[in-house]
mmCIF file of C-alpha atoms and ligand atoms in Angstrom:
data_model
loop_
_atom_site.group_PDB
_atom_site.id
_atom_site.type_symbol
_atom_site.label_atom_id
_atom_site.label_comp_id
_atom_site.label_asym_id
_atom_site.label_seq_id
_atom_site.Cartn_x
_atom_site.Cartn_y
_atom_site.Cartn_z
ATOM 1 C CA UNK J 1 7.791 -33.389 -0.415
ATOM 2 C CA UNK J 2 9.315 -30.844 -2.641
ATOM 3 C CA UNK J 3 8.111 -27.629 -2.475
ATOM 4 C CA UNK J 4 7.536 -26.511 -6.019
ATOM 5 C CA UNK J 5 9.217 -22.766 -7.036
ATOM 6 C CA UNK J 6 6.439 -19.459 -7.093
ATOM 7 C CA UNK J 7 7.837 -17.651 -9.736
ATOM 8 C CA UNK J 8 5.473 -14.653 -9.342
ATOM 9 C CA UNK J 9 7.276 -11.455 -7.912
ATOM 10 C CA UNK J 10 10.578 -13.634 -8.369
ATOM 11 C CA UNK J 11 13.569 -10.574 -9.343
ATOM 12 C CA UNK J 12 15.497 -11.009 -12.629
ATOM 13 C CA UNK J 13 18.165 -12.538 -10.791
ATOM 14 C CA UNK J 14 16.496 -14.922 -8.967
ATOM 15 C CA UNK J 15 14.199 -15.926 -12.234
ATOM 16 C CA UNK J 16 16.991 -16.320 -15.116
ATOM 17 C CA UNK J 17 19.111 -18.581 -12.491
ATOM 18 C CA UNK J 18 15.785 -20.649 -12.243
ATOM 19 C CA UNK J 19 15.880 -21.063 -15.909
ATOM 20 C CA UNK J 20 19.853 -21.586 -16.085
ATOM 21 C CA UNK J 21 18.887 -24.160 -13.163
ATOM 22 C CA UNK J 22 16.558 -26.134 -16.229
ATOM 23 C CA UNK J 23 19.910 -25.306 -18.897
ATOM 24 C CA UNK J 24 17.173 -22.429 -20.297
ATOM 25 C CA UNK J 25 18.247 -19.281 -22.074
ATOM 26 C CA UNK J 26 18.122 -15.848 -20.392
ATOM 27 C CA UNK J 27 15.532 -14.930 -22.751
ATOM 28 C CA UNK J 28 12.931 -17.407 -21.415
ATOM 29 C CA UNK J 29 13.013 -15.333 -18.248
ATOM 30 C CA UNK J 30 12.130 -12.323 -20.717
ATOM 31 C CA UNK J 31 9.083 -15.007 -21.828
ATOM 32 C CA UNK J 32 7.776 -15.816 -18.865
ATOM 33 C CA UNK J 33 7.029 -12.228 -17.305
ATOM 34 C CA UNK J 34 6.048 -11.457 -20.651
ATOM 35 C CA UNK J 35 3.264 -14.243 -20.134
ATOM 36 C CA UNK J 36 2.606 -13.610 -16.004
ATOM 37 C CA UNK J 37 2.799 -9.632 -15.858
ATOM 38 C CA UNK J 38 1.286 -8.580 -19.593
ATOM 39 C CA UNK J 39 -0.734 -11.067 -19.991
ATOM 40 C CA UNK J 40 -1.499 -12.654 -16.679
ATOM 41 C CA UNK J 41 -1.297 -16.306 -17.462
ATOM 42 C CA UNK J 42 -0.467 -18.679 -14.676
ATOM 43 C CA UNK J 43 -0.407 -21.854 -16.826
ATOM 44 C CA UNK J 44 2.277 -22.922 -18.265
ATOM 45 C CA UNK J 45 0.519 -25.097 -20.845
ATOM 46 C CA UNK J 46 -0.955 -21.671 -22.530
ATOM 47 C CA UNK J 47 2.977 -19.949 -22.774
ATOM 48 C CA UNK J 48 3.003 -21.337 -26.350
ATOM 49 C CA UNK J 49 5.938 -20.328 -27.679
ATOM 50 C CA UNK J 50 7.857 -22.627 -24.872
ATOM 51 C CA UNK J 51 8.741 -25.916 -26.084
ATOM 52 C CA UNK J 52 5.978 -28.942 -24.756
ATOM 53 C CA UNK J 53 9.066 -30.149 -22.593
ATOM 54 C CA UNK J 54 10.116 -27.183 -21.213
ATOM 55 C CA UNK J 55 5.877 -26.428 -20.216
ATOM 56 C CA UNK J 56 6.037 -29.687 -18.293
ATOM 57 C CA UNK J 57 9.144 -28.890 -16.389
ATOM 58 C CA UNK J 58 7.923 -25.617 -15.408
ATOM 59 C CA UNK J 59 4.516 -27.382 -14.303
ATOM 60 C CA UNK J 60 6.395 -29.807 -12.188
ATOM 61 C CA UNK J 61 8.956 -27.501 -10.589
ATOM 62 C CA UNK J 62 7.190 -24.206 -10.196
ATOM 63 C CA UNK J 63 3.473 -22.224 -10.072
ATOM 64 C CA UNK J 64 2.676 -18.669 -10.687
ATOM 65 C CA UNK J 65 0.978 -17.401 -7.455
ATOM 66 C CA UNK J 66 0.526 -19.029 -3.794
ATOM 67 C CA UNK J 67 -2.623 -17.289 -2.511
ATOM 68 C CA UNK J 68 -6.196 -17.118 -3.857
ATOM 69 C CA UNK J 69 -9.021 -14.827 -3.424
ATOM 70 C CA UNK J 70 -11.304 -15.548 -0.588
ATOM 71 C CA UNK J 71 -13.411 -12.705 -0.124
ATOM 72 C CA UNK J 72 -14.421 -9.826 -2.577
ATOM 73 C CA UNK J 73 -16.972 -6.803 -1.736
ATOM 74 C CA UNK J 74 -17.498 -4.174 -4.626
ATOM 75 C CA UNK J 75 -19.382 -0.843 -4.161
ATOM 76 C CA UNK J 76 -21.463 0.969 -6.851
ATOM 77 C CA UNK J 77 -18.629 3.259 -7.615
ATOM 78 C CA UNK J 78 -15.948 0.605 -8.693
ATOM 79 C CA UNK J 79 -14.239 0.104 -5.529
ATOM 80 C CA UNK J 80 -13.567 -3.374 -5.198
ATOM 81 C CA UNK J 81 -11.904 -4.945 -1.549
ATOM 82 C CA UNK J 82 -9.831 -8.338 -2.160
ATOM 83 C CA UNK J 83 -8.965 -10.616 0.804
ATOM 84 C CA UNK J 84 -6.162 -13.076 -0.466
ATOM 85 C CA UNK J 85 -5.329 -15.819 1.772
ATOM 86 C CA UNK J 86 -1.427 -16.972 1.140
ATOM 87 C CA UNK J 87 -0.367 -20.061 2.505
ATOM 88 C CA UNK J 88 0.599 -19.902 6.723
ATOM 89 C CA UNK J 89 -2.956 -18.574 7.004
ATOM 90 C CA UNK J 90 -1.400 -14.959 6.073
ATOM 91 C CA UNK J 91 -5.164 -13.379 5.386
ATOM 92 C CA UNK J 92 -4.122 -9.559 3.904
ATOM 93 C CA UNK J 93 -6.851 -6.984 2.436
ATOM 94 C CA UNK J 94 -6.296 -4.999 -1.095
ATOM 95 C CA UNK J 95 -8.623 -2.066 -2.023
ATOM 96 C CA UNK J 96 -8.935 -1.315 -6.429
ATOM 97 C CA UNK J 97 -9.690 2.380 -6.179
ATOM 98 C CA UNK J 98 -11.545 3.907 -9.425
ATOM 99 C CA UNK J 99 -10.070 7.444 -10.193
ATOM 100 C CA UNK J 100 -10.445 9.634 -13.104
ATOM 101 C CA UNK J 101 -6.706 9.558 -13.654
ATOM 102 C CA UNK J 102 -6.804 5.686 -13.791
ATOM 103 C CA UNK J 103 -6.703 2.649 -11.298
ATOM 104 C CA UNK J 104 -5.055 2.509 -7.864
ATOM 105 C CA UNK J 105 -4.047 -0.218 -5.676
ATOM 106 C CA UNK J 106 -4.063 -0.040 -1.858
ATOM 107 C CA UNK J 107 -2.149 -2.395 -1.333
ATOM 108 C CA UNK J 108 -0.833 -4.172 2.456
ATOM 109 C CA UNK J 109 2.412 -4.815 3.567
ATOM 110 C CA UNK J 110 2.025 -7.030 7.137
ATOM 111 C CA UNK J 111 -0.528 -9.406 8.258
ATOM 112 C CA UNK J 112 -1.874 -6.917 11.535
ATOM 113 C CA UNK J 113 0.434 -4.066 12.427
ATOM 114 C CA UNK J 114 2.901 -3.432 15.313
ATOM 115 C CA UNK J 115 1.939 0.463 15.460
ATOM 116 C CA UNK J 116 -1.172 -0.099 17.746
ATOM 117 C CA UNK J 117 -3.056 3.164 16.834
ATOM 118 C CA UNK J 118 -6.108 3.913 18.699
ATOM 119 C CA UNK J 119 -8.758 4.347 16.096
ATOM 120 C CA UNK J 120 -7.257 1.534 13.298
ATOM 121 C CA UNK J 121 -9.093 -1.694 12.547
ATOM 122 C CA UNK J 122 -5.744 -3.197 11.463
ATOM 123 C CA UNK J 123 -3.451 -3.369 15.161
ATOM 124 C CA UNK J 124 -6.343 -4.535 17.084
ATOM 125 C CA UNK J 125 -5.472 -8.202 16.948
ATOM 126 C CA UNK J 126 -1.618 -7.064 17.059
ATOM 127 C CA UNK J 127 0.732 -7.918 14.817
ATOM 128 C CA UNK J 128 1.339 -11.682 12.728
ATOM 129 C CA UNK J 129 3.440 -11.552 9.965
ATOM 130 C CA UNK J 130 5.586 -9.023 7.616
ATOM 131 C CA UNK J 131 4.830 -9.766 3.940
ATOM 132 C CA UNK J 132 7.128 -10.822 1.565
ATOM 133 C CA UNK J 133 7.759 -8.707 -1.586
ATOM 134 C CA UNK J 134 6.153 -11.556 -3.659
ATOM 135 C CA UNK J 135 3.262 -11.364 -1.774
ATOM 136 C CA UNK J 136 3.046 -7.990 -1.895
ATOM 137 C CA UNK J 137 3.185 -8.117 -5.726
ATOM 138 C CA UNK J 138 0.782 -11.310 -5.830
ATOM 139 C CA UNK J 139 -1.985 -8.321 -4.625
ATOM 140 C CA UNK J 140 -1.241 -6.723 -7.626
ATOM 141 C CA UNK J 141 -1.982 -9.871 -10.223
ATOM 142 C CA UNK J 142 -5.286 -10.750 -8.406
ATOM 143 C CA UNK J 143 -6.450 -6.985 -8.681
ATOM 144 C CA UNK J 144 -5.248 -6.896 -12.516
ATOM 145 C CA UNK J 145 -7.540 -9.998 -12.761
ATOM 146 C CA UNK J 146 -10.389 -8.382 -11.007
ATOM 147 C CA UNK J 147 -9.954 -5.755 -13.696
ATOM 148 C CA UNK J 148 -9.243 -7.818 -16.813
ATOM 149 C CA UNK J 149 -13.259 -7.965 -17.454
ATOM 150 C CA UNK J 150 -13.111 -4.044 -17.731
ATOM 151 C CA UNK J 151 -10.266 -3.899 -19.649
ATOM 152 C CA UNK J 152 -8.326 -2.083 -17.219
ATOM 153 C CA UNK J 153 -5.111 -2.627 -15.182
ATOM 154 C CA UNK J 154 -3.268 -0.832 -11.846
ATOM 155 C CA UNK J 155 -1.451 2.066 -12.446
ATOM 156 C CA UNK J 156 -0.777 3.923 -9.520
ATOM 157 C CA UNK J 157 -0.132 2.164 -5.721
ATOM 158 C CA UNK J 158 -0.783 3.214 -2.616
ATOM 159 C CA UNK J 159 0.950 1.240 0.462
ATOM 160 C CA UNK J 160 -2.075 2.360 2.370
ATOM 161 C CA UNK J 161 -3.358 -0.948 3.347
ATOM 162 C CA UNK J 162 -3.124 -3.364 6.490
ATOM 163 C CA UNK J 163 0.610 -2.685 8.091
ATOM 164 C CA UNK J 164 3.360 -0.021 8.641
ATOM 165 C CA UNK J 165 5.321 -0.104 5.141
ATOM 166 C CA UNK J 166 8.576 1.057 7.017
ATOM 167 C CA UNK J 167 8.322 -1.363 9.690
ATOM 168 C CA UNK J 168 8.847 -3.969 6.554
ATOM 169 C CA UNK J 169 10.942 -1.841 4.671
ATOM 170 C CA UNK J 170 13.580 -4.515 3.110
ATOM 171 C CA UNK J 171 10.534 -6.768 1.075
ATOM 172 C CA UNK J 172 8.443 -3.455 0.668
ATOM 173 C CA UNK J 173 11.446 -1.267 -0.971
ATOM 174 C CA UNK J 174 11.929 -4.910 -3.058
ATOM 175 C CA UNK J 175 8.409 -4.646 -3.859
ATOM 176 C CA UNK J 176 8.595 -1.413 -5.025
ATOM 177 C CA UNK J 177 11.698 -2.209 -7.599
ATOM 178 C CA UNK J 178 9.688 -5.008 -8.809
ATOM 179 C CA UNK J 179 6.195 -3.338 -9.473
ATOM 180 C CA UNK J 180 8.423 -0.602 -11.480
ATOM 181 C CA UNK J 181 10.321 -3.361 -13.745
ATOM 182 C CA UNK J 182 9.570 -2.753 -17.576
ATOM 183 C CA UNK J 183 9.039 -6.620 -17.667
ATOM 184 C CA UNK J 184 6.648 -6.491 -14.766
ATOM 185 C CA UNK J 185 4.188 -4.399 -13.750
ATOM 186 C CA UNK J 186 5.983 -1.115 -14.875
ATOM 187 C CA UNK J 187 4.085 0.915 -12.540
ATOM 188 C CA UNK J 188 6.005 4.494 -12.379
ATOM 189 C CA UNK J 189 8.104 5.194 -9.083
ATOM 190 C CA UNK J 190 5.888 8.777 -9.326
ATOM 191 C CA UNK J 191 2.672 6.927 -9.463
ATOM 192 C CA UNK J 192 4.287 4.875 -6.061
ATOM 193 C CA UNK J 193 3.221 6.475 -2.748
ATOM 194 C CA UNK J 194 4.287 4.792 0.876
ATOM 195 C CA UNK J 195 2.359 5.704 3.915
ATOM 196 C CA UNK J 196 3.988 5.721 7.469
ATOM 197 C CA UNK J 197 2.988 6.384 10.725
ATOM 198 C CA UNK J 198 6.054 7.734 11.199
ATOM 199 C CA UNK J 199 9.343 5.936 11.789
ATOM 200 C CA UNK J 200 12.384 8.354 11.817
ATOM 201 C CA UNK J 201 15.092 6.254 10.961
ATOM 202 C CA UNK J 202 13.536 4.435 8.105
ATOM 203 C CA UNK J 203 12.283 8.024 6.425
ATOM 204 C CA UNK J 204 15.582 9.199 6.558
ATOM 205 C CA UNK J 205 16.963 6.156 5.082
ATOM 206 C CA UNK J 206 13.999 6.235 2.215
ATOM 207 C CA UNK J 207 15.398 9.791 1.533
ATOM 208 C CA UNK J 208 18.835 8.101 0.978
ATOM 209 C CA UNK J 209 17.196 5.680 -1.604
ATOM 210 C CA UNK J 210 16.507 8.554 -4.605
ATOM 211 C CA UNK J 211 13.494 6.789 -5.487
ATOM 212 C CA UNK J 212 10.799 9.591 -6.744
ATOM 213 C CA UNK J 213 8.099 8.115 -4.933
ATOM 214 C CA UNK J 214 5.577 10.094 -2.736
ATOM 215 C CA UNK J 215 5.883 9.899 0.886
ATOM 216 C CA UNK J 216 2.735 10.059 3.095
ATOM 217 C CA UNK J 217 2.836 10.589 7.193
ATOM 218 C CA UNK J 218 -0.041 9.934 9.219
ATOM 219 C CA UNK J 219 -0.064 12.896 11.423
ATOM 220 C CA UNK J 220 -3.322 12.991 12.895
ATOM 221 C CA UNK J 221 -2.355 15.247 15.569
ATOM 222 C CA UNK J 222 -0.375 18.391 15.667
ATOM 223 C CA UNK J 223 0.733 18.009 19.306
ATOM 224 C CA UNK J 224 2.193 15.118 21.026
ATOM 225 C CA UNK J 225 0.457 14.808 24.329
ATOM 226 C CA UNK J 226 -2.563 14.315 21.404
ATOM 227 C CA UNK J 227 -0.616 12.095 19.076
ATOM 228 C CA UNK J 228 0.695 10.184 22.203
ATOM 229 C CA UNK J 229 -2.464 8.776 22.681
ATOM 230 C CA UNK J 230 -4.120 8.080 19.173
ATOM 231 C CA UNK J 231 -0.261 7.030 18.376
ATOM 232 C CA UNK J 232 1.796 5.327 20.433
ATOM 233 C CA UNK J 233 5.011 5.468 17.818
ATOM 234 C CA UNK J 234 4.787 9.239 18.615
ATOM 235 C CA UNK J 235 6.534 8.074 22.186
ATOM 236 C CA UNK J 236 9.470 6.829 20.318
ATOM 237 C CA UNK J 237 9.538 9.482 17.697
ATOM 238 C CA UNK J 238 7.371 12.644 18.892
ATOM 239 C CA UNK J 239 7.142 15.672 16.183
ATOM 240 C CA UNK J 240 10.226 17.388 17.165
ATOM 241 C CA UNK J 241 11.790 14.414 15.529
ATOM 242 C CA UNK J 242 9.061 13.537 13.079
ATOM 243 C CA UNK J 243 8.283 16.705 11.024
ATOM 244 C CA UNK J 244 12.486 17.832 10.398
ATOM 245 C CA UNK J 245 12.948 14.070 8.974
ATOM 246 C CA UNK J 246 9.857 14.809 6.458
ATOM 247 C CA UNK J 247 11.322 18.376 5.544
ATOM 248 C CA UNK J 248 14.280 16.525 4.844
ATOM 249 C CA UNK J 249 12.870 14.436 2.947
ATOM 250 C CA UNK J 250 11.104 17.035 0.814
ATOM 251 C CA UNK J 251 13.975 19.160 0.410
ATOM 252 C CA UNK J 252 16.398 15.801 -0.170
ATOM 253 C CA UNK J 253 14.120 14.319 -2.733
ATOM 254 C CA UNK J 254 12.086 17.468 -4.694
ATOM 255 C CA UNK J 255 8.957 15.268 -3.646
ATOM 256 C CA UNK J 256 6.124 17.124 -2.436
ATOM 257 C CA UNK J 257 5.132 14.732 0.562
ATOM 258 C CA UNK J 258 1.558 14.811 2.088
ATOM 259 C CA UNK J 259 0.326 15.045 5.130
ATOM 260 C CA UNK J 260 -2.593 12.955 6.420
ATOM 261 C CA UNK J 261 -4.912 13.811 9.161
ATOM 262 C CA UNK J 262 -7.777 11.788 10.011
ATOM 263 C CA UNK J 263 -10.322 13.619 11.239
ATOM 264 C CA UNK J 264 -12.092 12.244 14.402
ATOM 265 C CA UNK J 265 -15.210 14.056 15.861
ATOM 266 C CA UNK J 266 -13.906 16.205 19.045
ATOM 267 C CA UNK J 267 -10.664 14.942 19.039
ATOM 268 C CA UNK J 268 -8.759 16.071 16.785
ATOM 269 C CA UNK J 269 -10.964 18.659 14.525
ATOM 270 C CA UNK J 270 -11.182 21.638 16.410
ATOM 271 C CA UNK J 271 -9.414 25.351 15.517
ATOM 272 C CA UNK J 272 -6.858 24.894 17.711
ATOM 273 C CA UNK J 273 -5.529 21.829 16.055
ATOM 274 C CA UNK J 274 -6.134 23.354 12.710
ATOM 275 C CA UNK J 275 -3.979 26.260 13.637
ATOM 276 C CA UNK J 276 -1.209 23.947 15.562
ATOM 277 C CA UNK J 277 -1.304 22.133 12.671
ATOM 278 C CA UNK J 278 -0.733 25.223 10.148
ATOM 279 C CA UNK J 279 2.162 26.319 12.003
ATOM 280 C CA UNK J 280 3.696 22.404 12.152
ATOM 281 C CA UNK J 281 3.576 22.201 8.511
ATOM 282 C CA UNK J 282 4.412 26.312 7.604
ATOM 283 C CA UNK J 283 7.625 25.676 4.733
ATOM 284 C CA UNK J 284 7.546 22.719 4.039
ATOM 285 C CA UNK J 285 6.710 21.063 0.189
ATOM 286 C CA UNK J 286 3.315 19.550 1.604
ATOM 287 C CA UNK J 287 -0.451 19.094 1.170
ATOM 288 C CA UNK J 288 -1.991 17.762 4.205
ATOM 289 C CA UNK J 289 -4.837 15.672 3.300
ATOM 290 C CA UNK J 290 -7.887 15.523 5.042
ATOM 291 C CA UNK J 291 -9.697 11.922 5.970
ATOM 292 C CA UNK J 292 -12.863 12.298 7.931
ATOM 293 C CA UNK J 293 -12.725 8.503 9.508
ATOM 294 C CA UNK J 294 -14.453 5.653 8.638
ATOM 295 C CA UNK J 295 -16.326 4.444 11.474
ATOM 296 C CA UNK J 296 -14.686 1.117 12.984
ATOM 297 C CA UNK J 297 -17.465 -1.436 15.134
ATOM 298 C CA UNK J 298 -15.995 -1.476 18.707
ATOM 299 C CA UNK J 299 -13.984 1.349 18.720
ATOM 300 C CA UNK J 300 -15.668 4.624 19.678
ATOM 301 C CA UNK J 301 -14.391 7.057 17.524
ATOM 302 C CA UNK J 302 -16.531 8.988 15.221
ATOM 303 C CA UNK J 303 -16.986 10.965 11.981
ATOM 304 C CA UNK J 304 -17.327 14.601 12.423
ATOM 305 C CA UNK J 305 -20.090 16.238 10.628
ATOM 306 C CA UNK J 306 -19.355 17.697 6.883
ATOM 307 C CA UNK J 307 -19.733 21.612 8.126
ATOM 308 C CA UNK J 308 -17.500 20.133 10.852
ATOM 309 C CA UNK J 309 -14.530 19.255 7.934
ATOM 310 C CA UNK J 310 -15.531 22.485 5.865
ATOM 311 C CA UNK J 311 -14.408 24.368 9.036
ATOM 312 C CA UNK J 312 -11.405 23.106 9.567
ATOM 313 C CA UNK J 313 -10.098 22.943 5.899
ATOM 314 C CA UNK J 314 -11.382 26.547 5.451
ATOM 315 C CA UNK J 315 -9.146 27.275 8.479
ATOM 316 C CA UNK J 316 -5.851 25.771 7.164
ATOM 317 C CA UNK J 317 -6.356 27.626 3.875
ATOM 318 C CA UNK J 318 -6.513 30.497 5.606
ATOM 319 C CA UNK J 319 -3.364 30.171 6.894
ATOM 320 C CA UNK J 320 -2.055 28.822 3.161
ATOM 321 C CA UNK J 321 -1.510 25.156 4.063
ATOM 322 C CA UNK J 322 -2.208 23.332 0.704
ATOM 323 C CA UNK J 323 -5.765 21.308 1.612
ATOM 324 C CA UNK J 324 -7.067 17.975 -0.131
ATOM 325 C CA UNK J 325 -10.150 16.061 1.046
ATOM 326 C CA UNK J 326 -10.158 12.342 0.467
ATOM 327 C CA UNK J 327 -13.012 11.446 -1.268
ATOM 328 C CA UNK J 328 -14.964 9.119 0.439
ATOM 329 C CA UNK J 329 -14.572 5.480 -1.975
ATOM 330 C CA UNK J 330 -16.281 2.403 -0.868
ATOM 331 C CA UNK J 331 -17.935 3.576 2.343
ATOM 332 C CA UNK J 332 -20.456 0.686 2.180
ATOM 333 C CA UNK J 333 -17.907 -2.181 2.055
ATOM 334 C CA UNK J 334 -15.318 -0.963 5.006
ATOM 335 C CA UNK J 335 -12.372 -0.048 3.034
ATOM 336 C CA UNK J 336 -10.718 1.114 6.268
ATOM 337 C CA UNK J 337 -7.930 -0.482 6.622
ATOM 338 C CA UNK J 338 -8.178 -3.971 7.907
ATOM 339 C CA UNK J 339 -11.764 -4.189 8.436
ATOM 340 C CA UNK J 340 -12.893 -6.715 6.018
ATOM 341 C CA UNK J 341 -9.801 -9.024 7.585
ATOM 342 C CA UNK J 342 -11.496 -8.667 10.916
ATOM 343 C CA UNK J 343 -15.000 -9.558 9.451
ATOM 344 C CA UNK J 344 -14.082 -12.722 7.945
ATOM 345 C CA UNK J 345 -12.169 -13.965 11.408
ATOM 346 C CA UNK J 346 -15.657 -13.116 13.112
ATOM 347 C CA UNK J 347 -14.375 -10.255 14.897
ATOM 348 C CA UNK J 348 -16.971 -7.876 14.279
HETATM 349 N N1 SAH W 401 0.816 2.262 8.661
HETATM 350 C C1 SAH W 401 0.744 3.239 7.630
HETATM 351 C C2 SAH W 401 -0.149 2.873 6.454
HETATM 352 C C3 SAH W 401 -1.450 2.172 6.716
HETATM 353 S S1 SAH W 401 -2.886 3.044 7.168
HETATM 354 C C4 SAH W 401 0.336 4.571 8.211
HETATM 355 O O1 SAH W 401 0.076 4.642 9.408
HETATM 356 O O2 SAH W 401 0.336 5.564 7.493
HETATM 357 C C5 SAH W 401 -3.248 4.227 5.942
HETATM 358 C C6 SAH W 401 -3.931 5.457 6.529
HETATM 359 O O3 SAH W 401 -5.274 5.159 6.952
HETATM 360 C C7 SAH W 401 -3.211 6.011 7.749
HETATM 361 O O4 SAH W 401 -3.168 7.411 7.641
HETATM 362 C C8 SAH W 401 -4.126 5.575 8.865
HETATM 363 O O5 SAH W 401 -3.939 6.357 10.018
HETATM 364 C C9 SAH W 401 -5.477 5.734 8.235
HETATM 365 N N2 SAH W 401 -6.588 5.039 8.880
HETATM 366 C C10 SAH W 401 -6.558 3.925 9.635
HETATM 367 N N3 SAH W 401 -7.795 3.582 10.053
HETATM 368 C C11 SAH W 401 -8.629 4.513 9.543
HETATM 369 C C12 SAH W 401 -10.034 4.708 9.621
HETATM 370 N N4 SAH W 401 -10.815 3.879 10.286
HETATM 371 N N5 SAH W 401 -10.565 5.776 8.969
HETATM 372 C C13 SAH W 401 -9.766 6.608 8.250
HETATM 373 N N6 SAH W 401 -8.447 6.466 8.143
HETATM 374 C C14 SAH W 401 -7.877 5.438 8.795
#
């Protein structure tokens, strides 16, 4: 049986030797994304200005896509959760967040995750499979079909989903090249944000990179006997490490990074922590931004109360730590990370 080629997230490269491979043109290649990533047609019979012979070759040897949409849960306010299924029963989770300044994707980048923090829906069943960049970029065509219908597309992307992006940094970093192409998605490097729970090596290498993306790190905790426990990478990399890689980074890229610090009730959200974590974050380019958690079934963590986040973001202004809150999106369909994955394997 030959496998036939999935030309969807395929590089430049790789796609105009595919065509050279059928004694095609380089401009075809031009063609074809024109067709998958403007237009998001995955039949080849509809690219009509390909010759009828070359259509059937391209039926026979390739396809546009390998997963398919198994799941979907939308919430009054637009937010819309996608579980695609790829083949190798990779099951991965993508979040379409409505904001005023357009659509964002959350998008995954492993099947489970390897980092094993305490209060995350996504390492509980451990870790199964990196992503490939193609399948990372497949996320984004199913959520620009989700959004066809309101005549909208993703703009911005978040790699906030299932998975540690640095842990798959090769096929994310490829991901990331590919979603910015002109002839494919075009998404702006500014409008690009990684999330990590915060792997030393691989930030300092990202610095190396001179991509003007954003960089996120999950703090959580602004002392490591603390962070030790909700995260186990802090073992490997505690914040004496940790917070001179990010200055780094924000001094070696002219990127404000952000902070974020998910607030769980009596854990982490007390003055103390607020102040410990003013002082961590004192000069450097930063916002920290503020996540009261979404409640996970089976794991006993909970949401502090509202005057419970006032106080402690009124305490880190105080001190003049730039504060966002995240606004709550999609409460009533679990857009935690990696909880709709667990529903649909019967875990909750
Ligand atoms: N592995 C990366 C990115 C994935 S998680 C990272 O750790 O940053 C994206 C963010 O959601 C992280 O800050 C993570 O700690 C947070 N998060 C995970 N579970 C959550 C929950 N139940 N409620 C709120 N935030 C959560």
């Amino acid at each position: 049986m030959t496998t036939k080629r999935n030309l969807l997230g395929l590089p430049w490269p790789a796609l105009t030797d595919f065509f050279a491979d059928l004694g095609q043109p380089e401009y075809r290649a031009r063609q074809l994304m024109e067709w998958v990533y403007r237009h998001g047609v995955s039949d080849f019979e509809q690219m009509t200005n390909f010759p009828k012979k070359l259509r059937q070759q391209l039926a026979e040897a390739a396809v546009i896509g390998v997963g398919q949409v198994i799941a979907r849960q939308s919430a009054p306010d637009g937010t819309t959760k996608l579980a695609i299924a790829f083949p190798d029963d990779k099951i991965v989770e993508c979040v379409i967040l409505n904001y005023h300044h357009g659509v964002t994707l959350c998008l995954s980048s492993q099947v489970g995750c390897k980092m094993g923090c305490a209060f995350c829906a996504s390492g509980l069943e451990g870790f199964a499979a990196d992503l490939t960049a193609a399948e990372i970029i497949e996320q984004i065509w199913w959520a620009n079909k989700e959004l066809a219908p309101r005549q909208q597309r993703v703009g911005h992307l978040v790699y906030m989903g299932m998975g540690e992006p640095l842990d798959n940094y090769s096929q994310v970093l490829n991901s990331i090249r590919m979603a910015n192409n002109k002839l494919c998605y075009n998404i702006g490097l500014r409008n690009i944000t990684i999330s990590t729970a915060g792997i030393v090596p691989a930030i300092r290498q990202l610095a190396e990179e001179n991509l003007p993306i954003t960089l996120a790190v999950s703090l959580h905790a602004p002392m490591d006997y603390l962070r030790d426990q909700l995260m186990p990478v802090n073992r490997r990399y505690p914040l004496s490490k940790l917070i001179p890689a990010v200055r780094d980074y924000a001094v070696a890229t002219r990127r404000r990074v952000t902070f974020e610090y998910v607030l769980l009730a009596g854990v982490n959200d007390q003055l103390v922590h607020a102040e410990k974590l003013a002082d961590l974050v004192a000069g450097i380019m930063a916002d920290v931004n503020v996540i009261p958690y979404n409640e996970v079934a089976g794991l006993p963590w909970q949401t502090p109360s509202e005057g419970q986040v006032r106080t402690f973001i009124r305490a880190l202004e105080r001190r003049g730590v730039a504060v966002t809150l995240r606004r709550e999106l999609g409460p009533e369909i679990e857009a935690a990370c990696g909880q709709l994955r667990r529903r649909l394997q019967g875990e909750e």
